[in-house]
Short mmCIF file of C-alpha atoms and ligand atoms in Angstrom, two decimals:
data_model
loop_
_atom_site.label_atom_id
_atom_site.label_comp_id
_atom_site.label_asym_id
_atom_site.label_seq_id
_atom_site.Cartn_x
_atom_site.Cartn_y
_atom_site.Cartn_z
CA UNK A 45 -1.98 15.63 33.39
CA UNK A 46 -3.87 15.79 29.79
CA UNK A 47 -2.14 16.74 26.21
CA UNK A 48 -3.85 17.28 23.27
CA UNK A 49 -2.34 16.76 19.94
CA UNK A 50 -4.37 17.46 16.33
CA UNK A 51 -4.82 14.67 14.02
CA UNK A 52 -7.26 13.75 11.23
CA UNK A 53 -9.56 10.72 9.82
CA UNK A 54 -9.80 10.28 6.33
CA UNK A 55 -13.57 9.34 5.16
CA UNK A 56 -14.68 9.11 1.57
CA UNK A 57 -12.23 11.77 -0.13
CA UNK A 58 -12.29 13.86 2.37
CA UNK A 59 -9.94 14.32 5.10
CA UNK A 60 -11.18 15.30 8.69
CA UNK A 61 -10.12 16.87 12.23
CA UNK A 62 -9.36 14.49 14.93
CA UNK A 63 -8.36 15.64 18.22
CA UNK A 64 -6.31 12.81 20.54
CA UNK A 65 -6.05 13.16 23.62
CA UNK A 66 -4.07 11.59 26.15
CA UNK A 67 -4.31 10.96 29.99
CA UNK A 68 -1.59 10.33 32.54
CA UNK A 69 -2.06 9.97 35.65
CA UNK A 70 -1.28 8.17 39.25
CA UNK A 71 -2.72 5.34 40.57
CA UNK A 72 -5.22 2.71 38.92
CA UNK A 73 -3.76 -0.02 37.23
CA UNK A 74 0.29 0.39 35.90
CA UNK A 75 1.48 0.54 32.15
CA UNK A 76 -2.38 -0.18 31.05
CA UNK A 77 -3.93 2.15 27.64
CA UNK A 78 -6.81 2.32 26.99
CA UNK A 79 -8.20 4.15 23.46
CA UNK A 80 -11.84 5.20 23.52
CA UNK A 81 -13.45 7.09 20.87
CA UNK A 82 -14.18 4.33 18.31
CA UNK A 83 -11.68 2.83 16.98
CA UNK A 84 -10.67 0.05 14.86
CA UNK A 85 -8.69 -3.03 15.29
CA UNK A 86 -5.86 -1.26 13.67
CA UNK A 87 -6.12 1.34 15.76
CA UNK A 88 -6.90 -1.04 18.98
CA UNK A 89 -2.83 -2.26 18.28
CA UNK A 90 -1.83 0.80 18.45
CA UNK A 91 -0.65 0.55 22.09
CA UNK A 92 2.05 -2.31 21.92
CA UNK A 93 3.30 -0.31 18.53
CA UNK A 94 3.89 2.91 20.77
CA UNK A 95 5.07 1.09 23.85
CA UNK A 96 7.90 -0.78 21.58
CA UNK A 97 8.76 2.31 19.48
CA UNK A 98 8.79 5.26 23.07
CA UNK A 99 11.42 2.05 24.98
CA UNK A 100 13.70 1.38 21.82
CA UNK A 101 13.99 5.44 21.09
CA UNK A 102 15.41 5.73 24.09
CA UNK A 103 12.83 7.42 25.63
CA UNK A 104 10.31 7.31 28.97
CA UNK A 105 6.94 4.84 28.98
CA UNK A 106 5.14 6.41 32.30
CA UNK A 107 5.02 3.27 34.59
CA UNK A 108 2.56 2.48 37.13
CA UNK A 109 0.40 5.42 35.87
CA UNK A 110 -3.08 4.97 34.08
CA UNK A 111 -2.88 6.04 30.39
CA UNK A 112 -5.94 6.48 28.48
CA UNK A 113 -6.51 7.63 25.05
CA UNK A 114 -9.79 9.28 23.52
CA UNK A 115 -9.79 9.84 19.82
CA UNK A 116 -12.51 12.95 19.34
CA UNK A 117 -14.76 13.20 17.74
CA UNK A 118 -16.29 9.57 18.60
CA UNK A 119 -19.26 9.70 15.69
CA UNK A 120 -16.38 9.43 12.88
CA UNK A 121 -14.60 6.05 12.94
CA UNK A 122 -11.09 6.18 13.21
CA UNK A 123 -9.55 2.99 11.02
CA UNK A 124 -6.03 2.31 10.54
CA UNK A 125 -2.43 3.17 11.67
CA UNK A 126 -1.50 6.59 11.49
CA UNK A 127 -2.14 7.43 14.95
CA UNK A 128 0.63 6.20 16.42
CA UNK A 129 2.62 9.05 16.20
CA UNK A 130 -0.49 11.53 17.53
CA UNK A 131 -0.64 8.76 20.14
CA UNK A 132 3.17 8.34 20.62
CA UNK A 133 3.67 12.61 20.95
CA UNK A 134 0.24 12.91 23.06
CA UNK A 135 2.08 10.17 25.46
CA UNK A 136 4.84 12.10 25.75
CA UNK A 137 3.69 15.63 25.94
CA UNK A 138 1.48 14.50 29.11
CA UNK A 139 4.62 12.78 30.77
CA UNK A 140 6.67 15.70 30.43
CA UNK A 141 9.38 14.36 27.88
CA UNK A 142 7.90 16.95 24.93
CA UNK A 143 6.99 20.75 25.92
CA UNK A 144 3.22 20.99 25.20
CA UNK A 145 3.51 24.07 23.03
CA UNK A 146 5.10 22.68 20.70
CA UNK A 147 2.16 21.35 20.20
CA UNK A 148 -0.13 23.85 19.25
CA UNK A 149 -1.82 24.03 15.89
CA UNK A 150 0.51 21.39 15.34
CA UNK A 151 -1.10 18.23 13.47
CA UNK A 152 0.44 14.33 13.19
CA UNK A 153 -0.03 11.13 11.60
CA UNK A 154 2.42 8.17 10.67
CA UNK A 155 2.57 4.88 11.72
CA UNK A 156 5.08 3.51 14.14
CA UNK A 157 7.33 0.19 13.37
CA UNK A 158 8.63 -1.47 16.45
CA UNK A 159 12.07 0.45 16.20
CA UNK A 160 10.05 3.57 16.32
CA UNK A 161 10.67 4.23 12.62
CA UNK A 162 7.91 6.21 10.93
CA UNK A 163 6.33 4.45 8.13
CA UNK A 164 3.85 5.82 5.04
CA UNK A 165 -0.03 5.74 5.41
CA UNK A 166 -2.44 6.22 3.38
CA UNK A 167 -4.39 9.67 2.50
CA UNK A 168 -1.42 12.33 3.60
CA UNK A 169 -3.02 14.77 0.46
CA UNK A 170 -6.84 14.95 2.15
CA UNK A 171 -4.67 15.52 5.19
CA UNK A 172 -2.79 17.94 3.87
CA UNK A 173 -5.46 19.74 2.09
CA UNK A 174 -7.64 19.56 5.28
CA UNK A 175 -4.06 20.56 7.52
CA UNK A 176 -4.29 24.48 5.13
CA UNK A 177 -8.32 24.56 5.45
CA UNK A 178 -7.42 24.30 9.33
CA UNK A 179 -4.42 26.80 9.20
CA UNK A 180 -2.35 24.56 11.00
CA UNK A 181 1.16 25.85 11.27
CA UNK A 182 2.80 22.33 11.12
CA UNK A 183 2.29 18.84 9.68
CA UNK A 184 4.00 15.99 10.44
CA UNK A 185 4.02 13.14 8.31
CA UNK A 186 6.49 10.25 7.63
CA UNK A 187 9.56 10.96 5.67
CA UNK A 188 8.30 8.70 2.40
CA UNK A 189 5.41 10.70 2.69
CA UNK A 190 6.44 14.33 2.72
CA UNK A 191 6.13 14.91 -1.04
CA UNK A 192 3.10 14.25 -1.04
CA UNK A 193 1.78 16.19 1.78
CA UNK A 194 4.10 19.13 -0.11
CA UNK A 195 1.59 19.19 -3.06
CA UNK A 196 -1.12 21.64 -0.76
CA UNK A 197 0.46 24.79 -0.94
CA UNK A 198 0.86 27.17 2.76
CA UNK A 199 2.09 24.01 4.59
CA UNK A 200 5.04 23.72 7.22
CA UNK A 201 5.48 20.02 5.94
CA UNK A 202 7.84 18.10 8.20
CA UNK A 203 9.30 15.60 7.18
CA UNK A 204 10.14 12.33 9.62
CA UNK A 205 12.11 9.65 9.97
CA UNK A 206 12.00 8.33 13.93
CA UNK A 207 9.92 9.17 17.08
CA UNK A 208 13.49 9.65 17.92
CA UNK A 209 14.05 12.38 15.85
CA UNK A 210 10.78 14.28 15.73
CA UNK A 211 11.25 13.77 20.18
CA UNK A 212 14.90 16.04 19.28
CA UNK A 213 13.44 18.40 17.01
CA UNK A 214 10.73 19.14 19.16
CA UNK A 215 11.76 19.43 22.28
CA UNK A 216 14.22 22.13 20.06
CA UNK A 217 17.67 20.76 19.74
CA UNK A 218 17.90 19.43 16.32
CA UNK A 219 15.75 20.95 13.70
CA UNK A 220 13.91 18.86 11.16
CA UNK A 221 14.03 20.96 8.15
CA UNK A 222 10.44 21.13 6.54
CA UNK A 223 10.08 20.36 3.04
CA UNK A 224 9.92 23.08 0.58
CA UNK A 225 6.55 23.15 -1.13
CA UNK A 226 6.35 21.30 -4.48
CA UNK A 227 4.33 23.23 -6.83
CA UNK A 228 6.63 22.77 -10.33
CA UNK A 229 4.56 20.54 -12.36
CA UNK A 230 4.87 18.94 -16.49
CA UNK A 231 2.65 16.30 -17.05
CA UNK A 232 4.61 12.74 -17.90
CA UNK A 233 5.30 11.89 -21.32
CA UNK A 234 2.90 9.26 -22.49
CA UNK A 235 3.13 5.84 -21.44
CA UNK A 236 4.89 3.29 -23.14
CA UNK A 237 1.27 1.75 -25.08
CA UNK A 238 0.63 0.18 -28.02
CA UNK A 239 1.89 2.77 -31.18
CA UNK A 240 -0.78 3.46 -33.81
CA UNK A 241 1.77 3.01 -36.98
CA UNK A 242 1.35 -0.71 -35.41
CA UNK A 243 -1.74 -1.07 -36.27
CA UNK A 244 -2.95 -2.19 -39.69
CA UNK A 245 -6.35 -1.12 -40.93
CA UNK A 246 -9.52 0.06 -39.27
CA UNK A 247 -9.54 3.46 -40.42
CA UNK A 248 -13.03 3.93 -38.86
CA UNK A 249 -11.64 2.80 -35.55
CA UNK A 250 -8.96 4.69 -35.37
CA UNK A 251 -10.61 8.03 -36.25
CA UNK A 252 -13.80 6.96 -33.35
CA UNK A 253 -10.23 6.48 -30.86
CA UNK A 254 -9.31 10.32 -31.69
CA UNK A 255 -12.44 11.57 -31.04
CA UNK A 256 -13.00 9.28 -28.17
CA UNK A 257 -10.09 10.70 -26.71
CA UNK A 258 -10.53 14.91 -27.83
CA UNK A 259 -14.03 15.25 -26.33
CA UNK A 260 -14.09 12.73 -23.43
CA UNK A 261 -16.78 9.77 -25.23
CA UNK A 262 -17.78 7.18 -24.25
CA UNK A 263 -16.76 3.94 -27.70
CA UNK A 264 -18.05 0.71 -28.25
CA UNK A 265 -16.40 -1.72 -30.57
CA UNK A 266 -17.48 -4.39 -32.75
CA UNK A 267 -16.17 -7.09 -34.15
CA UNK A 268 -14.71 -10.68 -34.42
CA UNK A 269 -11.74 -12.65 -33.03
CA UNK A 270 -8.40 -11.12 -33.25
CA UNK A 271 -9.79 -8.11 -35.44
CA UNK A 272 -7.44 -5.82 -33.29
CA UNK A 273 -10.53 -4.22 -30.80
CA UNK A 274 -8.00 -4.99 -27.17
CA UNK A 275 -4.91 -4.43 -29.55
CA UNK A 276 -6.30 -0.48 -29.74
CA UNK A 277 -8.13 0.29 -26.80
CA UNK A 278 -4.61 -0.54 -24.83
CA UNK A 279 -3.17 2.06 -28.28
CA UNK A 280 -5.31 4.62 -26.48
CA UNK A 281 -2.99 5.60 -23.31
CA UNK A 282 -0.72 7.01 -26.42
CA UNK A 283 -2.45 9.34 -27.62
CA UNK A 284 -4.82 10.76 -24.73
CA UNK A 285 -4.25 14.58 -23.52
CA UNK A 286 -1.71 15.78 -21.28
CA UNK A 287 -3.44 16.10 -17.38
CA UNK A 288 -4.03 19.75 -16.14
CA UNK A 289 -2.40 20.17 -12.32
CA UNK A 290 -6.09 20.19 -11.11
CA UNK A 291 -7.32 17.10 -12.73
CA UNK A 292 -3.71 15.68 -11.67
CA UNK A 293 -4.62 16.65 -8.40
CA UNK A 294 -8.41 15.18 -7.95
CA UNK A 295 -6.82 11.80 -9.77
CA UNK A 296 -4.35 12.04 -6.69
CA UNK A 297 -6.00 12.31 -4.11
CA UNK A 298 -8.39 9.42 -5.32
CA UNK A 299 -5.22 7.18 -5.22
CA UNK A 300 -3.87 8.59 -1.95
CA UNK A 301 -7.26 7.47 -0.31
CA UNK A 302 -7.09 4.62 -1.97
CA UNK A 303 -3.08 3.21 -0.98
CA UNK A 304 -1.56 3.42 -4.60
CA UNK A 305 0.50 6.04 -5.38
CA UNK A 306 3.58 4.25 -6.39
CA UNK A 307 6.27 5.45 -3.94
CA UNK A 308 8.23 7.39 -6.27
CA UNK A 309 5.52 9.81 -7.71
CA UNK A 310 3.62 11.45 -5.29
CA UNK A 311 1.35 13.28 -7.26
CA UNK A 312 -0.36 10.88 -10.63
CA UNK A 313 0.67 12.96 -14.06
CA UNK A 314 -1.30 10.32 -16.29
CA UNK A 315 -4.42 9.62 -17.49
CA UNK A 316 -5.93 6.58 -15.62
CA UNK A 317 -6.33 3.53 -17.78
CA UNK A 318 -7.80 0.78 -15.68
CA UNK A 319 -8.70 -3.02 -17.45
CA UNK A 320 -10.91 -4.38 -14.92
CA UNK A 321 -11.56 -8.53 -15.83
CA UNK A 322 -14.76 -9.31 -16.23
CA UNK A 323 -14.91 -11.35 -13.08
CA UNK A 324 -14.91 -7.67 -10.54
CA UNK A 325 -17.12 -7.72 -8.08
CA UNK A 326 -19.73 -4.58 -7.14
CA UNK A 327 -17.69 -3.30 -4.88
CA UNK A 328 -14.32 -3.90 -6.74
CA UNK A 329 -15.93 -1.90 -10.15
CA UNK A 330 -17.75 1.29 -8.03
CA UNK A 331 -16.36 1.06 -4.47
CA UNK A 332 -17.41 0.38 -1.21
CA UNK A 333 -16.43 -1.96 1.90
CA UNK A 334 -16.33 -1.74 5.44
CA UNK A 335 -14.15 1.50 4.94
CA UNK A 336 -15.75 2.21 1.56
CA UNK A 337 -12.47 2.73 -0.26
CA UNK A 338 -12.61 4.05 -4.21
CA UNK A 339 -13.54 1.04 -7.16
CA UNK A 340 -12.34 1.05 -11.29
CA UNK A 341 -14.73 3.51 -12.19
CA UNK A 342 -13.12 6.03 -9.89
CA UNK A 343 -9.44 4.99 -10.28
CA UNK A 344 -10.07 5.78 -13.91
CA UNK A 345 -11.32 8.95 -12.99
CA UNK A 346 -10.11 11.77 -15.61
CA UNK A 347 -9.28 8.63 -17.96
CA UNK A 348 -9.38 5.51 -19.79
CA UNK A 349 -12.26 2.53 -18.24
CA UNK A 350 -11.43 -0.58 -20.66
CA UNK A 351 -14.79 -3.08 -20.09
CA UNK A 352 -13.16 -5.64 -22.32
CA UNK A 353 -15.09 -8.95 -23.43
CA UNK A 354 -18.46 -6.59 -22.38
CA UNK A 355 -20.50 -9.24 -22.03
CA UNK A 356 -19.40 -11.17 -20.06
CA UNK A 357 -19.05 -8.38 -17.43
CA UNK A 358 -22.36 -9.75 -14.78
CA UNK A 359 -25.46 -8.00 -16.06
CA UNK A 360 -25.82 -6.59 -12.27
CA UNK A 361 -22.33 -4.85 -11.85
CA UNK A 362 -22.81 -2.98 -15.54
CA UNK A 363 -26.35 -1.69 -14.56
CA UNK A 364 -24.49 0.15 -11.66
CA UNK A 365 -22.32 2.23 -14.87
CA UNK A 366 -25.22 3.88 -15.79
CA UNK A 367 -25.69 6.30 -12.54
CA UNK A 368 -21.37 7.80 -12.05
CA UNK A 369 -21.98 7.02 -16.62
CA UNK A 370 -24.86 10.12 -16.73
CA UNK A 371 -23.49 12.27 -13.56
CA UNK A 372 -19.74 11.16 -12.97
CA UNK A 373 -19.64 11.02 -9.61
CA UNK A 374 -20.70 6.98 -7.43
CA UNK A 375 -22.82 7.68 -4.74
CA UNK A 376 -22.25 4.74 -1.78
CA UNK A 377 -24.12 3.99 0.71
CA UNK A 378 -22.95 3.15 4.37
CA UNK A 379 -24.59 3.17 7.67
CA UNK A 380 -23.71 6.73 8.61
CA UNK A 381 -24.95 8.22 5.54
CA UNK A 382 -23.68 8.03 1.97
CA UNK A 383 -20.26 8.75 1.01
CA UNK A 384 -18.87 9.79 -3.10
CA UNK A 385 -16.05 9.65 -4.78
CA UNK A 386 -16.27 11.62 -8.33
CA UNK A 387 -16.29 9.21 -11.43
CA UNK A 388 -15.45 11.02 -14.68
CA UNK A 389 -14.16 8.67 -16.94
CA UNK A 390 -14.19 7.89 -21.18
CA UNK A 391 -16.49 4.64 -20.82
CA UNK A 392 -14.12 2.15 -23.58
CA UNK A 393 -15.68 -1.29 -24.44
CA UNK A 394 -15.35 -3.71 -26.66
CA UNK A 395 -17.14 -6.85 -27.35
CA UNK A 396 -17.94 -10.15 -30.74
CA UNK A 397 -20.98 -9.62 -32.23
CA UNK A 398 -22.47 -12.87 -31.10
CA UNK A 399 -21.06 -15.98 -28.96
CA UNK A 400 -19.07 -17.25 -31.79
CA UNK A 401 -17.64 -14.42 -32.68
CA UNK A 402 -18.10 -14.04 -36.59
CA UNK A 403 -21.23 -13.33 -36.93
CA UNK A 404 -21.66 -10.88 -40.23
CA UNK A 405 -18.00 -11.48 -41.15
CA UNK A 406 -18.27 -11.64 -44.69
CA UNK A 407 -15.87 -14.39 -44.58
CA UNK A 408 -16.43 -17.12 -41.77
CA UNK A 409 -20.28 -18.46 -40.95
CA UNK A 410 -21.51 -18.11 -37.35
CA UNK A 411 -22.66 -21.17 -36.16
CA UNK A 412 -25.34 -19.21 -33.26
CA UNK A 413 -28.59 -19.33 -32.81
CA UNK A 414 -30.92 -16.13 -33.94
CA UNK A 415 -31.79 -16.94 -29.87
CA UNK A 416 -28.64 -17.21 -29.26
CA UNK A 417 -27.68 -13.91 -30.59
CA UNK A 418 -30.18 -12.55 -30.04
CA UNK A 419 -29.32 -13.71 -25.30
CA UNK A 420 -25.92 -13.09 -25.59
CA UNK A 421 -26.89 -8.70 -26.77
CA UNK A 422 -29.12 -8.56 -24.18
CA UNK A 423 -26.69 -8.86 -21.74
CA UNK A 424 -26.00 -4.80 -22.70
CA UNK A 425 -28.90 -2.56 -21.35
CA UNK A 426 -30.44 -0.48 -24.27
CA UNK A 427 -30.13 1.93 -21.02
CA UNK A 428 -26.28 1.52 -21.04
CA UNK A 429 -25.93 1.35 -24.53
CA UNK A 430 -28.00 5.02 -25.40
CA UNK A 431 -24.59 6.31 -22.60
CA UNK A 432 -22.02 5.52 -25.28
CA UNK A 433 -21.94 7.99 -27.82
CA UNK A 434 -19.86 5.81 -30.32
CA UNK A 435 -19.96 2.16 -31.62
CA UNK A 436 -18.39 1.26 -34.14
CA UNK A 437 -17.61 -1.88 -36.10
CA UNK A 438 -14.16 -3.67 -36.30
CA UNK A 439 -13.86 -6.00 -39.43
CA UNK A 440 -11.51 -9.03 -39.68
CA UNK A 441 -8.34 -6.87 -41.78
CA UNK A 442 -7.28 -8.58 -45.07
CA UNK A 443 -3.87 -9.99 -45.70
CA UNK A 444 -2.78 -6.92 -48.02
CA UNK A 445 -3.40 -4.63 -45.21
CA UNK A 446 -2.12 -6.27 -42.66
CA UNK A 447 1.36 -8.07 -44.73
CA UNK A 448 1.40 -4.23 -45.86
CA UNK A 449 5.38 -2.48 -44.52
CA UNK A 450 3.93 0.96 -44.80
CA UNK A 451 3.41 2.17 -41.57
CA UNK A 452 -0.09 4.09 -40.81
CA UNK A 453 0.05 7.30 -38.68
CA UNK A 454 2.06 7.41 -35.12
CA UNK A 455 -0.27 7.75 -32.11
CA UNK A 456 2.07 11.37 -31.36
CA UNK A 457 0.39 12.79 -34.72
CA UNK A 458 -2.37 11.49 -33.42
CA UNK A 459 -1.60 13.27 -29.72
CA UNK A 460 -1.19 16.08 -31.14
CA UNK A 461 -4.56 17.02 -32.97
CA UNK A 462 -6.13 15.70 -29.77
CA UNK A 463 -4.80 17.85 -27.30
CA UNK A 464 -5.21 20.79 -29.37
CA UNK A 465 -9.36 20.00 -29.86
CA UNK A 466 -8.34 19.50 -25.80
CA UNK A 467 -7.07 23.19 -25.92
CA UNK A 468 -10.19 24.92 -27.65
CA UNK A 469 -12.76 23.10 -25.31
CA UNK A 470 -10.80 24.30 -22.89
CA UNK A 471 -10.44 28.05 -23.58
CA UNK A 472 -14.47 27.75 -24.62
CA UNK A 473 -15.19 25.79 -21.44
CA UNK A 474 -13.25 28.40 -18.93
CA UNK A 475 -16.19 29.83 -17.60
CA UNK A 476 -17.63 26.26 -16.60
CA UNK A 477 -16.48 24.47 -13.99
CA UNK A 478 -15.82 21.72 -17.31
CA UNK A 479 -13.16 21.06 -19.15
CA UNK A 480 -14.20 18.87 -22.53
CA UNK A 481 -17.01 18.39 -24.81
CA UNK A 482 -18.14 15.68 -22.73
CA UNK A 483 -19.16 17.05 -19.60
CA UNK A 484 -21.13 19.52 -21.10
CA UNK A 485 -24.85 19.50 -19.93
CA UNK A 486 -27.90 20.83 -21.54
CA UNK A 487 -26.94 24.36 -20.54
CA UNK A 488 -23.83 25.19 -22.67
CA UNK A 489 -24.54 22.40 -25.33
CA UNK A 490 -27.59 24.96 -26.52
CA UNK A 491 -24.80 27.86 -26.13
CA UNK A 492 -22.09 25.79 -27.82
CA UNK A 493 -23.05 23.89 -30.20
CA UNK A 494 -25.96 25.95 -32.42
CA UNK A 495 -27.03 24.13 -35.54
CA UNK A 496 -27.27 25.98 -39.09
CA UNK A 497 -30.37 25.45 -40.62
CA UNK A 498 -28.92 22.24 -43.25
CA UNK A 499 -27.91 20.62 -40.02
CA UNK A 500 -30.98 21.96 -38.44
CA UNK A 501 -33.06 19.97 -41.22
CA UNK A 502 -30.34 16.42 -40.88
CA UNK A 503 -31.05 16.32 -37.59
CA UNK A 504 -34.99 16.40 -38.09
CA UNK A 505 -34.76 13.36 -39.62
CA UNK A 506 -32.29 11.85 -37.80
CA UNK A 507 -34.53 11.33 -34.80
CA UNK A 508 -37.14 9.98 -36.67
CA UNK A 509 -35.59 7.44 -38.48
CA UNK A 510 -32.87 6.86 -35.26
CA UNK A 511 -35.04 7.29 -32.67
CA UNK A 512 -32.54 9.10 -31.37
CA UNK A 513 -33.52 9.54 -26.58
CA UNK A 514 -32.99 13.18 -26.64
CA UNK A 515 -30.26 11.69 -24.05
CA UNK A 516 -28.95 10.62 -27.59
CA UNK A 517 -29.81 14.08 -29.31
CA UNK A 518 -27.53 15.78 -26.49
CA UNK A 519 -24.69 13.34 -26.93
CA UNK A 520 -24.74 13.38 -30.54
CA UNK A 521 -24.57 17.12 -30.67
CA UNK A 522 -21.64 16.77 -27.78
CA UNK A 523 -19.54 14.48 -30.50
CA UNK A 524 -20.95 16.84 -33.48
CA UNK A 525 -18.48 19.29 -31.85
CA UNK A 526 -15.52 17.85 -31.03
CA UNK A 527 -15.10 16.45 -34.77
CA UNK A 528 -15.25 19.68 -35.73
CA UNK A 529 -12.30 21.25 -32.71
CA UNK A 530 -10.72 18.35 -34.59
CA UNK A 531 -11.01 20.21 -37.94
CA UNK A 532 -10.15 23.45 -35.96
CA UNK A 533 -14.24 24.65 -37.08
CA UNK A 534 -15.68 27.20 -34.73
CA UNK A 535 -19.45 26.18 -35.60
CA UNK A 536 -20.64 22.71 -36.19
CA UNK A 537 -21.31 22.27 -39.75
CA UNK A 538 -23.17 19.24 -41.45
CA UNK A 539 -20.36 17.02 -42.17
CA UNK A 540 -19.93 16.89 -38.52
CA UNK A 541 -23.20 16.18 -37.80
CA UNK A 542 -23.25 13.54 -40.32
CA UNK A 543 -20.45 11.86 -39.29
CA UNK A 544 -21.40 12.31 -35.38
CA UNK A 545 -24.60 10.44 -36.50
CA UNK A 546 -23.19 7.83 -38.05
CA UNK A 547 -21.09 6.89 -35.16
CA UNK A 548 -24.35 6.05 -33.69
CA UNK A 549 -26.35 3.74 -35.49
CA UNK A 550 -26.70 0.90 -33.77
CA UNK A 551 -24.15 -1.80 -34.67
CA UNK A 552 -26.21 -4.45 -32.20
CA UNK A 553 -29.08 -4.13 -34.33
CA UNK A 554 -30.28 -7.61 -35.97
N1 ATP B 799 -4.92 -4.21 -37.09
C1 ATP B 799 -3.89 -4.53 -36.95
N2 ATP B 799 -2.71 -4.37 -37.22
C2 ATP B 799 -1.92 -5.54 -36.74
N3 ATP B 799 -1.76 -6.30 -36.12
C3 ATP B 799 -3.39 -6.55 -35.67
C4 ATP B 799 -4.46 -5.85 -36.20
N4 ATP B 799 -5.51 -6.87 -35.66
C5 ATP B 799 -5.19 -7.59 -34.62
N5 ATP B 799 -3.74 -7.74 -34.71
C6 ATP B 799 -2.89 -9.54 -34.27
O1 ATP B 799 -3.83 -9.67 -33.78
C7 ATP B 799 -3.71 -9.78 -31.94
C8 ATP B 799 -4.86 -9.99 -31.69
O2 ATP B 799 -5.54 -9.21 -31.29
P1 ATP B 799 -6.62 -8.63 -30.08
O3 ATP B 799 -6.34 -9.07 -29.10
O4 ATP B 799 -7.00 -7.20 -30.59
O5 ATP B 799 -8.19 -9.51 -31.12
P2 ATP B 799 -9.47 -8.83 -30.50
O6 ATP B 799 -10.34 -7.61 -31.81
O7 ATP B 799 -9.52 -8.24 -29.56
O8 ATP B 799 -10.09 -10.17 -30.78
P3 ATP B 799 -10.70 -10.53 -29.88
O9 ATP B 799 -12.03 -10.70 -29.72
O10 ATP B 799 -11.36 -12.43 -29.66
O11 ATP B 799 -10.45 -10.51 -28.45
C9 ATP B 799 -2.86 -7.94 -32.20
O12 ATP B 799 -2.14 -8.48 -30.89
C10 ATP B 799 -1.86 -8.51 -33.25
O13 ATP B 799 -1.07 -8.91 -33.06
MG1 MG B 800 -10.05 -8.41 -27.46
#
């Protein structure tokens, strides 16, 4: 007898429908289960787990029969242990232990333990989304993953503790109550990062960080050792605007597929802050692998990617940032075509001005030769620098400032301004797919960043003197728009543009 069970495969960030066909018939070599349809090693090991789980749940594994399991369509690679549950359900249905009509329109996924209990699987959110689009009537997932599935409305999600409980439900003896949709969303309060009030001096850098947070602009900090670059970067999560529900779902989908969702929070409700070490590999940064997984630039989606000690990163690794910094998505090629992951992040980078760290410092002499400094700075290419909107110097803090007991502005106050500026951007960009100034394309820049004649004159002479590229020109306009938004100004005025241009000075030029 043949049973057909609905399930799904995750490819990139998408889930695709998979049919699990289980055929149980007499004859042939008894007790052998044959799996076909491009399964990977973890799927092939499924037969042992399914056999034990069925026996340990007080159910009968069909003895003296030949079992064939086909996962279709055959051209999608099936990965991981999530097919345990649909295979077990199919086996039980094909051996008449579960009524066949109970499987109609239903989808199953979950890993089985040998004792028949269900274990977490990754990618539940995209699978639930697919279940909704394919109008599945019921979605059966491990109990621990049910809250994640229930983030998607219009899908009936059943939390399953064990195979035994599921069979009793499908037989109609002990119905499992479905989990209500989890629709209420509250962005989490900012994480307990370093408070800006604790950072002495560095008003210029703090201002630039506020602009970066408000408009989603990239920022590079250059300064001597111990000036507070790493400290300030670690403080930025405390001033980022809160996530919208839509953004939270985008981020959650990435973390679900990467299997990095924290167990107690099905929905990511804070902007990510990722700070990979400079030894990170190409695949670790941009994503990839045999089963492509999101890399750091996608894990930082809608949040911040902090690259400390920027020149220490492998130059080739840094160059691959160029495409995602421009397109806000990353394309990964693989044998079966290409995949894309979203990667819309704020790049925050820090570096010393030279190998010894003291070039340009008024108090301590730099011991590097000109050649050494040039080689050091060449590790960061011009095209990468051109994509960084705000370049700032972070000088050493003097004793008087450091020992001053008066506290600076607390993060909460800065964050309130950032939130207000972000709300203005969201309102202005409501008719576009964008949420912040940094996302704007040329059409939006033309529409939303007009300059008065005074500002136009300044821009014209700045373009000439600073040798701004077309990209640089657009980026300066976007930063000006954010500065105006922080001030609550309807139009970009001369001082806004002047400040934006000042962050564009090439601090790396010697
Ligand atoms: N502006 C500041 N206000 C208060 N404390 C500071 C400041 N700058 C530095 N510090 C103190 O010095 C420590 C080191 O600073 P931090 O690690 O941020 O320096 P850095 O600029 O990243 O240096 P490096 O170039 O060596 O990485 C901080 O943990 C903090 O204790
Ligand atoms: Mg540092």
